[in-house]
Amino acid sequence: MKKHTTRLQGMGICEGIQAKDLKVGDVTIWNNGFEETILSIEMSKTGKTMKCNVGYNFMGEAKTAERKMMSARIVVVK
């Protein structure tokens, strides 16, 4: 794998960015093409982890959730 790539189920190897480079409004793609929109980002005091409030559609209904991840994690952005 290249430096900034990850393997998504149902999609294969995809290029991505580190989570710390995400911005509000970015659309992230997860396994099987599931999409989430970043609504807000909160970094930890050390900067190693982050919390993102995300919005997504589930069976035609708009929902929100909180996603926690390491700031160095590679995520795919649409």
Short mmCIF file of C-alpha atoms in Angstrom, two decimals:
data_model
loop_
_atom_site.label_atom_id
_atom_site.label_comp_id
_atom_site.label_asym_id
_atom_site.label_seq_id
_atom_site.Cartn_x
_atom_site.Cartn_y
_atom_site.Cartn_z
CA MET A 1 0.00 0.00 0.00
CA LYS A 2 1.05 3.57 -0.60
CA LYS A 3 1.57 6.01 2.26
CA HIS A 4 -1.95 7.51 2.35
CA THR A 5 -4.13 4.63 1.22
CA THR A 6 -6.55 2.36 3.02
CA ARG A 7 -8.66 -0.62 2.03
CA LEU A 8 -12.43 -0.20 2.25
CA GLN A 9 -14.70 -3.23 2.12
CA GLY A 10 -16.65 -3.29 -1.11
CA MET A 11 -14.46 -0.57 -2.66
CA GLY A 12 -10.86 -1.82 -2.51
CA ILE A 13 -7.77 0.35 -2.04
CA CYS A 14 -8.57 4.09 -1.87
CA GLU A 15 -6.42 7.18 -1.39
CA GLY A 16 -7.13 9.21 1.73
CA ILE A 17 -5.88 11.87 4.12
CA GLN A 18 -4.99 11.88 7.80
CA ALA A 19 -7.97 12.55 10.06
CA LYS A 20 -6.25 15.64 11.53
CA ASP A 21 -6.55 17.25 8.07
CA LEU A 22 -10.35 16.92 7.95
CA LYS A 23 -12.41 20.10 7.76
CA VAL A 24 -16.02 20.84 8.64
CA GLY A 25 -18.12 20.06 5.57
CA ASP A 26 -15.90 17.22 4.29
CA VAL A 27 -17.72 14.05 3.24
CA THR A 28 -15.95 10.91 4.42
CA ILE A 29 -16.45 7.50 2.82
CA TRP A 30 -16.41 4.27 4.84
CA ASN A 31 -16.90 0.57 4.07
CA ASN A 32 -19.38 -0.25 1.28
CA GLY A 33 -19.59 3.42 0.25
CA PHE A 34 -21.27 4.68 3.45
CA GLU A 35 -20.95 8.49 3.56
CA GLU A 36 -20.84 10.90 6.51
CA THR A 37 -20.60 14.70 6.54
CA ILE A 38 -18.33 16.30 9.16
CA LEU A 39 -20.39 18.77 11.23
CA SER A 40 -17.81 19.69 13.91
CA ILE A 41 -14.33 18.66 15.04
CA GLU A 42 -12.83 18.70 18.53
CA MET A 43 -9.16 17.80 19.03
CA SER A 44 -7.88 16.37 22.33
CA LYS A 45 -5.44 18.36 24.45
CA THR A 46 -2.53 16.27 23.20
CA GLY A 47 -3.70 16.25 19.58
CA LYS A 48 -3.45 12.46 19.30
CA THR A 49 -7.21 11.86 19.16
CA MET A 50 -10.24 13.73 17.93
CA LYS A 51 -14.02 13.69 18.11
CA CYS A 52 -16.13 14.50 15.08
CA ASN A 53 -19.87 15.08 15.05
CA VAL A 54 -21.13 13.63 11.79
CA GLY A 55 -24.37 13.62 9.85
CA TYR A 56 -25.58 10.78 7.67
CA ASN A 57 -28.71 9.32 6.09
CA PHE A 58 -30.03 5.99 7.30
CA MET A 59 -32.96 4.56 5.35
CA GLY A 60 -33.95 8.05 4.20
CA GLU A 61 -33.79 9.59 7.68
CA ALA A 62 -31.16 12.21 8.63
CA LYS A 63 -29.19 11.24 11.73
CA THR A 64 -26.18 12.51 13.66
CA ALA A 65 -23.51 10.68 15.68
CA GLU A 66 -20.13 11.18 17.28
CA ARG A 67 -17.08 9.46 15.80
CA LYS A 68 -13.84 9.18 17.80
CA MET A 69 -10.57 8.40 16.05
CA MET A 70 -6.82 8.80 16.17
CA SER A 71 -5.72 11.97 14.39
CA ALA A 72 -3.19 9.99 12.32
CA ARG A 73 -5.88 7.61 10.95
CA ILE A 74 -6.23 7.55 7.17
CA VAL A 75 -9.76 8.38 6.03
CA VAL A 76 -11.17 8.60 2.50
CA VAL A 77 -12.75 11.94 1.53
CA LYS A 78 -15.17 12.32 -1.38
#
